[in-house]
Coordinates of C-alpha atoms in Angstrom, one line a residue:
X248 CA 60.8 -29.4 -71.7
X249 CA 60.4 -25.9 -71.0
X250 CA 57.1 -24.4 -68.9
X251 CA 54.2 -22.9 -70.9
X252 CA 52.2 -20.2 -70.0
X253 CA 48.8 -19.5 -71.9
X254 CA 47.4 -15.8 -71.7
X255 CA 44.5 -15.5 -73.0
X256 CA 43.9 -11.3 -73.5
X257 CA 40.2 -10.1 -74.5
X258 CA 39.5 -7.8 -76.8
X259 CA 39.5 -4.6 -73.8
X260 CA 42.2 -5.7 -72.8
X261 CA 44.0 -5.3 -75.6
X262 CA 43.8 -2.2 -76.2
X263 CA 44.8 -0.8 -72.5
X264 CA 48.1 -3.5 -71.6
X265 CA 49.9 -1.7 -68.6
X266 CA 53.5 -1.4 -68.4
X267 CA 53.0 -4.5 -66.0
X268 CA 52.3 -6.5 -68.9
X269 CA 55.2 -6.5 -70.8
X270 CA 57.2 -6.5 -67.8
X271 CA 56.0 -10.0 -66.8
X272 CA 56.2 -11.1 -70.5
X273 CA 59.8 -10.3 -69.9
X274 CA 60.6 -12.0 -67.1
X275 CA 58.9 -15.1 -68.1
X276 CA 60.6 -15.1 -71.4
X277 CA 64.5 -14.3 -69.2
X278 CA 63.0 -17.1 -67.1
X279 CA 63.4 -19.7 -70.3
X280 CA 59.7 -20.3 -70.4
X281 CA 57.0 -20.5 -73.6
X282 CA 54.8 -18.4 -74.1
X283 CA 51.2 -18.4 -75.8
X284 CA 49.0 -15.6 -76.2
X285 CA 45.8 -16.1 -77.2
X286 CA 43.5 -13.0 -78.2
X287 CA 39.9 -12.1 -78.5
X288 CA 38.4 -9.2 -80.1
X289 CA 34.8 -9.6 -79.2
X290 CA 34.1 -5.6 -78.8
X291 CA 35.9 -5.1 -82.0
X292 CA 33.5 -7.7 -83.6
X293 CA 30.5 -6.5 -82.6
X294 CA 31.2 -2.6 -83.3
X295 CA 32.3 -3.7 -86.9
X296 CA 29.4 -5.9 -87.3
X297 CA 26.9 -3.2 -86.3
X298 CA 28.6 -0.9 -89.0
X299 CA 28.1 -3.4 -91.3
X300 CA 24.3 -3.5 -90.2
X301 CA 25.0 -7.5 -89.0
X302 CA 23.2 -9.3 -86.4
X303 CA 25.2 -9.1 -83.2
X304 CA 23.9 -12.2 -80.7
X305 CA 25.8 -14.0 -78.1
X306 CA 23.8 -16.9 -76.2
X307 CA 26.2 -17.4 -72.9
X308 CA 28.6 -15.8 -73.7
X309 CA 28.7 -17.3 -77.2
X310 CA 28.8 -15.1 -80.5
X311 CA 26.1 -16.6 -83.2
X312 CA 28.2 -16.5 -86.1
X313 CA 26.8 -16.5 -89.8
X314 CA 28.8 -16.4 -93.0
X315 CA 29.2 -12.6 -92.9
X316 CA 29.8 -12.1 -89.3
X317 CA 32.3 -14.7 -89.6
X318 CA 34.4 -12.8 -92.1
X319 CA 34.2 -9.7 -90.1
X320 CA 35.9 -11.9 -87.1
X321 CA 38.9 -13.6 -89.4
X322 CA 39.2 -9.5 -90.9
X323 CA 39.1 -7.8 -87.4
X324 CA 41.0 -11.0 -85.8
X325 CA 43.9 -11.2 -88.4
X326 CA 44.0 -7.8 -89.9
X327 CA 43.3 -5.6 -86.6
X328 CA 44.0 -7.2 -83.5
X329 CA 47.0 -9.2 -83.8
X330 CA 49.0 -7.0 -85.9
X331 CA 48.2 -4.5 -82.9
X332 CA 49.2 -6.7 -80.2
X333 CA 52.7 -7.8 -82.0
X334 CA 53.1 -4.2 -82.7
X335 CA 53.1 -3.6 -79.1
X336 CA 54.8 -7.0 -77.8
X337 CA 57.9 -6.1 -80.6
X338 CA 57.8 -2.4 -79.7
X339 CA 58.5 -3.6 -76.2
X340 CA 61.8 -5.4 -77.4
X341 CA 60.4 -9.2 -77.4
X342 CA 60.5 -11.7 -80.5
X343 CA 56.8 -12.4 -81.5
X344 CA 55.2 -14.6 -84.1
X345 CA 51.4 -13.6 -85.4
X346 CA 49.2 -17.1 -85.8
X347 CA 46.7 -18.8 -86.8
X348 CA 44.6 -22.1 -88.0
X349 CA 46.0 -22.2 -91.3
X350 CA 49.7 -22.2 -90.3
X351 CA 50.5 -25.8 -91.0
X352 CA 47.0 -26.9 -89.8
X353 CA 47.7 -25.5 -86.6
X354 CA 44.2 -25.7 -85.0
X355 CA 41.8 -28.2 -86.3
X356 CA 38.1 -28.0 -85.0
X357 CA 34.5 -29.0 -85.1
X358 CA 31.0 -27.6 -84.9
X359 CA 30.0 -26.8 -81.6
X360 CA 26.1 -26.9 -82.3
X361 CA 25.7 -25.8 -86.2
X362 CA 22.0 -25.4 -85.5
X363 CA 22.5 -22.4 -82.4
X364 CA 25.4 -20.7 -83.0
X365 CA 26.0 -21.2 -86.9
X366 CA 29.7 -21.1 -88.0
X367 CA 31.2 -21.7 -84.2
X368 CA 33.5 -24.6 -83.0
X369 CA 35.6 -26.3 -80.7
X370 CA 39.5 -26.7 -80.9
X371 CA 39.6 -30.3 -81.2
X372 CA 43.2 -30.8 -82.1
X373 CA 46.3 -28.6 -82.4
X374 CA 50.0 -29.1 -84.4
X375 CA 51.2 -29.6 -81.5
X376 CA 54.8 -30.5 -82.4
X377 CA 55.2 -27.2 -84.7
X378 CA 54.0 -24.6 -82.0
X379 CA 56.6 -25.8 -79.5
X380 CA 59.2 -25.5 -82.6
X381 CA 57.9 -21.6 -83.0
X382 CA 57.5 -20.8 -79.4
X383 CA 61.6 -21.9 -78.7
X384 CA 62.5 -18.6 -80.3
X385 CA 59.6 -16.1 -80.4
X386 CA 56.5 -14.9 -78.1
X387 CA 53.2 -16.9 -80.2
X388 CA 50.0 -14.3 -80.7
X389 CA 47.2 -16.7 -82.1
X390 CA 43.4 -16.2 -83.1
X391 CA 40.7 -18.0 -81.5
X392 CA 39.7 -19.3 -85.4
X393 CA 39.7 -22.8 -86.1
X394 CA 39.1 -25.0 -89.7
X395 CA 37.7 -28.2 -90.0
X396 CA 39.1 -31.4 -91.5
X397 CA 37.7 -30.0 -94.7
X398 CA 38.8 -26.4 -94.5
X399 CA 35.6 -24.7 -93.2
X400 CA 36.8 -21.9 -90.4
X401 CA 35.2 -21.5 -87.5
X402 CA 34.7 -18.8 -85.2
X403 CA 35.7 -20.3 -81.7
X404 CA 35.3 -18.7 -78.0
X405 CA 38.8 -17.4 -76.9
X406 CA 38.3 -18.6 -73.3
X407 CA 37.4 -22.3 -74.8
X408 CA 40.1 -22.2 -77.2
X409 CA 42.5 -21.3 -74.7
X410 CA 41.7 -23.7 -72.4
X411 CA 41.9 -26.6 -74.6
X412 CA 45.5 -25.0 -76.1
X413 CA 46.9 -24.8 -72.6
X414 CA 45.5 -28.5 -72.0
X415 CA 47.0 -30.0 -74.9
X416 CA 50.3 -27.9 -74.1
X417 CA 50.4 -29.4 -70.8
X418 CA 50.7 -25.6 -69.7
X419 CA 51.7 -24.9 -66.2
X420 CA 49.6 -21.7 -65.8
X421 CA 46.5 -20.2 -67.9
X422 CA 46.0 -16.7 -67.4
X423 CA 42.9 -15.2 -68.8
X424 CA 43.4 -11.2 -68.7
X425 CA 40.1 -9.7 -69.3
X426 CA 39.1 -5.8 -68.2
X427 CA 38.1 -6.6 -64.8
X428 CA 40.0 -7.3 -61.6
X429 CA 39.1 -10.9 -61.1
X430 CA 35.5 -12.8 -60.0
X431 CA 33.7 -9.7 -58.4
X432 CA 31.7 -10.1 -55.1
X433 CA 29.9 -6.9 -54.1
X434 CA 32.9 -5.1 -55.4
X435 CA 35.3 -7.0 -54.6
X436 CA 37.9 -9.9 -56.0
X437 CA 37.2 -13.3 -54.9
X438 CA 40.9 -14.6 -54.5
X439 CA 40.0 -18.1 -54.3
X440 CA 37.0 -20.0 -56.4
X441 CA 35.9 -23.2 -56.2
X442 CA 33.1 -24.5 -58.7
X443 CA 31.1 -25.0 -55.9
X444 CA 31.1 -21.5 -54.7
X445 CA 31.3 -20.3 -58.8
X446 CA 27.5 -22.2 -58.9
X447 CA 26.3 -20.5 -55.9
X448 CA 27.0 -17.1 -57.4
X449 CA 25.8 -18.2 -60.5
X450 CA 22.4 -18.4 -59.1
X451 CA 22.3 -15.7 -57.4
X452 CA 23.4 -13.4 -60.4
X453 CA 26.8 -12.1 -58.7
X454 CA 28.7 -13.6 -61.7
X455 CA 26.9 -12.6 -64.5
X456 CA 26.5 -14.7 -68.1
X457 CA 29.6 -12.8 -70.2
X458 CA 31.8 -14.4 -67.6
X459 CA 30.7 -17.9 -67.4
X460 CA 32.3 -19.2 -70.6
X461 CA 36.1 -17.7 -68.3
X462 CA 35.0 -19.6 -65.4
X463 CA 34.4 -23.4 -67.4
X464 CA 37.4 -23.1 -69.1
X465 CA 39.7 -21.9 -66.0
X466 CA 38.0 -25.1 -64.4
X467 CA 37.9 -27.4 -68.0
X468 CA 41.6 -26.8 -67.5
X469 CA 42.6 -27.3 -63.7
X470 CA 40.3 -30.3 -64.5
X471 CA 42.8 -31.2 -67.4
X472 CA 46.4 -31.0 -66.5
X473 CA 46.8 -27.3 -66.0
X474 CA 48.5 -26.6 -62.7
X475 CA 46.8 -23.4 -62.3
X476 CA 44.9 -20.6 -63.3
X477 CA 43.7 -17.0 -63.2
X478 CA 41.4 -14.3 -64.2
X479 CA 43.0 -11.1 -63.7
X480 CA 43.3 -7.2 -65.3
X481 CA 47.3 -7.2 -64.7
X482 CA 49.6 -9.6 -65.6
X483 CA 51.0 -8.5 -62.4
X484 CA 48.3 -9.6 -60.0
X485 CA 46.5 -13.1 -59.5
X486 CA 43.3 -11.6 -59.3
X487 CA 41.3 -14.5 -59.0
X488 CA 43.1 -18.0 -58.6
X489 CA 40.6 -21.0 -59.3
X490 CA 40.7 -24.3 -57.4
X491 CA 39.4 -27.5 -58.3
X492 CA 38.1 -29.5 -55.9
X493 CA 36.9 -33.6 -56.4
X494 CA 33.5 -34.0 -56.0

């Protein structure tokens, strides 16, 4: 079975990739290995929403989604981001696939608290046996968006749902490229983290909310099978490499 690598690319970071980027997308690929990149677009949201005159509310680092704010993620999602980002990835000479949760039920979910957050979930199950099929031959690019059982899409954090993704893929690395260096510590990257230490800053407001949903699911995952992962501006960099430690 070949290695799988989950990147996970926010919505800044989207729309500044380095040179570096690609470069390491190439390598990985020469190197025989999957790959799965998994993009937010939470600035795009929220600028689109505001044209739109919609409610824009996150609640640690959660999005409250209603009805119309969840439209404006699958449009800005699926008809913004990810054609960008294969643009880029095929523009740089690399086979790439656009995805997403209706592709042969590729990412089934449920309601992570209807009541607080409205129309957001949890990936609770992916088509597992069909994404390793597509990512054989071609570079994957999916949206955080889940549906339920029923149908119902849900808008889904892209840090959560890449963590579960790279869990249930029995990834070997989880990257999550954001617009920041790594964990910041009076200006400077923490190479190492440990939950311990991730608490400590916590409570002394060093790491600040927007980040905390990056630092459970680089932990979720380490916890879960994934051999390692990172938070990092540059593909080319660790930035900050998170450890797990047994309590």
């Amino acid at each position: 079975m070949k290695e799988t690598i989950v990147v996970k690319i926010g919505g800044n970071a989207s729309d500044q990739l380095p040179t570096t980027f690609f470069k390491q997308l190439e390598t990985w690929w020469l190197e025989g290995k999957q790959i799965l990149i998994i993009h937010g677009g939470g600035p795009q949201i929220s600028q689109w929403s505001e044209k739109l005159q919609l409610p824009v509310k996150k609640i640690n680092g959660i999005r409250v989604t209603n009805n119309e704010t969840l439209n404006v993620t699958k449009a800005v999602l699926l008809g913004l981001v990810q054609p960008k980002l294969c643009q880029f990835i095929g523009n740089a000479g690399l086979p790439v696939i656009g995805l997403n949760a209706s592709d042969n039920h590729l990412l089934e979910g449920k309601y992570l608290n209807q009541a607080e957050y409205g129309e957001v979930g949890q990936v609770t199950k992916i088509n597992k046996k069909w994404l390793q099929e597509e990512l054989q031959n071609q570079i994957g690019i999916l949206a955080p968006l889940a549906q339920t059982h029923e149908g119902q899409w849900l808008n889904v954090n892209a840090d959560m749902a890449a963590a579960t993704i790279a869990i249930q893929l029995h990834a070997e690395s989880l990257v999550l490229l954001t617009d920041v260096p790594g964990v910041l510590n009076s200006g400077k990257v923490v190479p190492k983290l440990t939950e311990t230490v991730a608490d400590d800053l916590f409570q002394q407001h060093i790491i600040k909310s927007g980040m905390m949903p990056k630092i459970k699911a680089s932990f979720n995952a380490l916890r879960n099978g994934v051999n390692q992962t990172f938070i990092t501006n540059d593909l080319g960099r660790p930035g900050t490499q998170f450890q797990y430690v047994e309590k």
